[in-house]
Amino acid sequence: MKAINVCPSTLMTGFSDYSPRAIKILFDGAHVSPIIGINFESEHDQQQALENMKNMSISGAQEKFSAVIDNGSIRLSNKWEQATCLWKYPK
């Protein structure tokens, strides 16, 4: 796995995880791993991702996945599970 040396959100250098600013904005101060627990080599995860994308509509060209924060990790939401908005506008 490639080493992280920038905040995955703010792209500020010197962070191997989310920066304090990103943690506050995205997760209300809770520490969450930047590694999303999806294995796209797994047929189960591929199927779950395809099902997951059917249940949401967000504009934009890139692929979107519905996710939840579970014990400090981000994972795909299960069918009928309320997803977490991973972006909140700063106050």
Coordinates of N, CA and C in Angstrom, one line a residue:
M1 N 0.8 -1.2 0.0 CA 0.0 0.0 0.0 C 0.9 1.2 0.0
K2 N 0.5 2.2 -0.8 CA 1.3 3.5 -0.9 C 1.1 4.3 0.4
A3 N 2.2 4.9 0.9 CA 2.2 5.7 2.1 C 1.5 7.0 1.8
I4 N 0.8 7.4 2.8 CA 0.1 8.7 2.8 C 1.0 9.8 3.4
N5 N 1.2 10.9 2.7 CA 2.0 12.0 3.3 C 1.3 13.3 3.1
V6 N 0.1 13.3 2.7 CA -0.8 14.5 2.7 C -2.2 14.2 3.2
C7 N -2.8 15.1 3.8 CA -4.2 15.0 4.3 C -5.1 14.6 3.1
P8 N -5.8 13.5 3.2 CA -6.7 13.1 2.1 C -7.8 14.1 1.7
S9 N -8.1 15.0 2.6 CA -9.1 16.0 2.4 C -8.6 17.4 2.0
T10 N -7.7 17.9 2.8 CA -7.2 19.3 2.5 C -6.0 19.3 1.6
L11 N -5.3 18.1 1.5 CA -4.1 18.0 0.7 C -2.9 18.7 1.3
M12 N -3.0 19.1 2.6 CA -1.9 19.7 3.3 C -0.8 18.6 3.5
T13 N 0.5 19.0 3.2 CA 1.6 18.0 3.4 C 1.9 17.8 4.9
G14 N 2.6 16.7 5.1 CA 3.0 16.4 6.5 C 2.0 15.6 7.3
F15 N 1.0 15.1 6.7 CA 0.0 14.3 7.4 C -0.1 12.9 6.9
S16 N -0.1 11.9 7.7 CA -0.3 10.5 7.3 C -1.7 10.1 7.5
D17 N -2.6 11.0 7.8 CA -4.0 10.8 8.2 C -4.7 12.1 7.9
Y18 N -5.9 12.3 8.3 CA -6.6 13.6 8.1 C -6.0 14.6 9.0
S19 N -5.9 15.9 8.5 CA -5.4 17.0 9.3 C -6.4 17.4 10.3
P20 N -6.0 18.1 11.4 CA -7.0 18.5 12.4 C -8.2 19.3 11.8
R21 N -7.9 20.1 10.8 CA -9.0 20.9 10.2 C -10.0 20.0 9.5
A22 N -9.5 19.0 8.8 CA -10.4 18.0 8.1 C -11.2 17.2 9.1
I23 N -10.5 16.8 10.1 CA -11.2 16.0 11.2 C -12.4 16.8 11.7
K24 N -12.2 18.1 12.0 CA -13.2 18.9 12.5 C -14.4 19.1 11.5
I25 N -14.0 19.4 10.3 CA -15.0 19.7 9.2 C -15.8 18.5 8.8
L26 N -15.1 17.4 8.6 CA -15.7 16.2 8.0 C -16.4 15.3 9.1
F27 N -15.7 15.2 10.2 CA -16.2 14.2 11.2 C -16.5 14.7 12.6
D28 N -16.8 16.0 12.6 CA -17.1 16.7 13.9 C -16.1 16.3 15.0
G29 N -14.8 16.2 14.7 CA -13.8 16.0 15.6 C -13.4 14.5 15.9
A30 N -14.2 13.6 15.4 CA -13.9 12.1 15.6 C -12.8 11.7 14.6
H31 N -11.9 10.9 15.1 CA -10.8 10.4 14.3 C -11.3 9.2 13.5
V32 N -11.1 9.3 12.2 CA -11.6 8.3 11.3 C -10.4 7.9 10.3
S33 N -10.3 6.6 10.1 CA -9.2 6.1 9.2 C -9.4 6.6 7.8
P34 N -8.4 7.1 7.1 CA -8.5 7.5 5.7 C -8.6 6.3 4.7
I35 N -8.4 5.1 5.3 CA -8.4 3.9 4.4 C -9.8 3.4 4.4
I36 N -10.4 3.3 3.2 CA -11.8 2.8 3.1 C -11.7 1.3 2.9
G37 N -12.5 0.6 3.7 CA -12.5 -0.9 3.7 C -13.2 -1.5 2.6
I38 N -12.8 -1.2 1.3 CA -13.4 -1.8 0.2 C -12.3 -2.6 -0.6
N39 N -12.5 -3.8 -0.9 CA -11.6 -4.6 -1.7 C -12.2 -4.9 -3.0
F40 N -11.9 -4.1 -4.0 CA -12.5 -4.3 -5.3 C -12.0 -5.5 -6.1
E41 N -11.1 -6.3 -5.5 CA -10.8 -7.6 -6.0 C -11.8 -8.7 -5.5
S42 N -12.6 -8.3 -4.5 CA -13.5 -9.2 -3.9 C -14.9 -9.1 -4.7
E43 N -15.4 -10.3 -5.1 CA -16.7 -10.3 -5.8 C -17.8 -9.7 -4.9
H44 N -17.7 -10.1 -3.6 CA -18.8 -9.6 -2.7 C -18.7 -8.1 -2.6
D45 N -17.5 -7.5 -2.5 CA -17.5 -6.0 -2.4 C -17.8 -5.3 -3.7
Q46 N -17.5 -6.0 -4.8 CA -17.9 -5.4 -6.2 C -19.4 -5.4 -6.3
Q47 N -20.1 -6.5 -5.9 CA -21.5 -6.6 -5.9 C -22.2 -5.6 -5.0
Q48 N -21.6 -5.4 -3.8 CA -22.2 -4.5 -2.8 C -22.0 -3.1 -3.3
A49 N -20.9 -2.7 -4.0 CA -20.7 -1.4 -4.5 C -21.7 -1.1 -5.6
L50 N -21.9 -2.1 -6.5 CA -22.9 -1.9 -7.6 C -24.3 -1.7 -7.0
E51 N -24.7 -2.5 -6.0 CA -26.0 -2.3 -5.4 C -26.1 -1.0 -4.7
N52 N -25.0 -0.6 -4.0 CA -24.9 0.6 -3.3 C -25.2 1.9 -4.2
M53 N -24.6 1.9 -5.4 CA -24.7 3.0 -6.3 C -26.1 3.2 -6.8
K54 N -26.9 2.1 -6.8 CA -28.3 2.2 -7.3 C -29.2 3.0 -6.4
N55 N -28.8 3.1 -5.1 CA -29.6 3.7 -4.1 C -29.3 5.2 -3.8
M56 N -28.6 5.8 -4.7 CA -28.3 7.2 -4.4 C -28.1 8.0 -5.7
S57 N -28.3 9.3 -5.6 CA -28.2 10.2 -6.8 C -27.5 11.4 -6.4
I58 N -26.2 11.5 -6.8 CA -25.4 12.7 -6.6 C -24.8 13.1 -7.9
S59 N -25.0 14.4 -8.3 CA -24.5 14.8 -9.6 C -22.9 14.8 -9.7
G60 N -22.4 14.7 -10.9 CA -20.9 14.6 -11.1 C -20.5 13.4 -11.9
A61 N -19.4 13.5 -12.5 CA -19.0 12.5 -13.4 C -18.3 11.3 -12.7
Q62 N -17.7 11.4 -11.6 CA -17.0 10.3 -11.0 C -18.0 9.4 -10.2
E63 N -17.5 8.2 -10.0 CA -18.3 7.2 -9.3 C -18.5 7.7 -7.8
K64 N -19.7 7.4 -7.3 CA -20.0 7.8 -5.9 C -20.5 6.5 -5.2
F65 N -20.1 6.4 -3.9 CA -20.5 5.3 -3.1 C -21.1 5.9 -1.8
S66 N -22.1 5.2 -1.3 CA -22.8 5.6 -0.1 C -22.0 4.9 1.0
A67 N -21.6 5.6 2.0 CA -20.7 5.1 3.1 C -21.2 5.5 4.5
V68 N -20.7 4.7 5.4 CA -21.0 5.0 6.8 C -19.7 4.9 7.6
I69 N -19.7 5.6 8.7 CA -18.5 5.6 9.6 C -18.9 4.5 10.7
D70 N -18.0 3.5 10.8 CA -18.3 2.4 11.7 C -17.0 2.1 12.5
N71 N -17.1 2.4 13.8 CA -15.9 2.2 14.7 C -14.6 2.9 14.2
G72 N -14.7 4.1 13.7 CA -13.6 4.8 13.2 C -13.1 4.5 11.9
S73 N -13.9 3.7 11.1 CA -13.5 3.3 9.7 C -14.7 3.7 8.8
I74 N -14.3 3.9 7.6 CA -15.3 4.2 6.6 C -15.6 2.9 5.8
R75 N -16.8 2.5 5.6 CA -17.2 1.3 4.8 C -18.4 1.6 4.0
L76 N -18.7 0.8 3.0 CA -19.9 0.9 2.2 C -21.1 0.7 3.1
S77 N -22.1 1.5 2.8 CA -23.4 1.2 3.6 C -24.1 0.0 3.0
N78 N -24.8 -0.7 3.9 CA -25.6 -1.8 3.5 C -26.9 -1.3 3.0
K79 N -27.6 -2.2 2.3 CA -28.9 -1.9 1.7 C -29.8 -1.4 2.9
W80 N -30.5 -0.3 2.7 CA -31.5 0.2 3.6 C -30.8 0.9 4.8
E81 N -29.5 1.0 4.9 CA -28.8 1.6 6.0 C -28.6 3.1 5.6
Q82 N -28.8 4.0 6.6 CA -28.6 5.4 6.4 C -27.2 5.7 6.2
A83 N -26.8 6.3 5.1 CA -25.4 6.7 4.8 C -25.0 8.0 5.5
T84 N -23.7 8.2 5.6 CA -23.2 9.4 6.2 C -22.7 10.3 5.2
C85 N -23.1 11.6 5.3 CA -22.6 12.6 4.4 C -21.1 12.9 4.9
L86 N -20.2 12.7 3.9 CA -18.8 12.8 4.3 C -18.3 14.3 4.0
W87 N -19.2 15.2 3.6 CA -18.7 16.5 3.5 C -19.7 17.4 4.1
K88 N -19.2 18.3 4.9 CA -20.1 19.3 5.6 C -19.4 20.7 5.3
Y89 N -20.1 21.7 5.0 CA -19.6 23.0 4.7 C -19.1 23.6 6.0
P90 N -17.9 24.2 6.0 CA -17.4 24.8 7.3 C -18.3 25.9 7.8
K91 N -18.4 26.0 9.1 CA -19.3 27.1 9.6 C -18.5 28.4 9.6

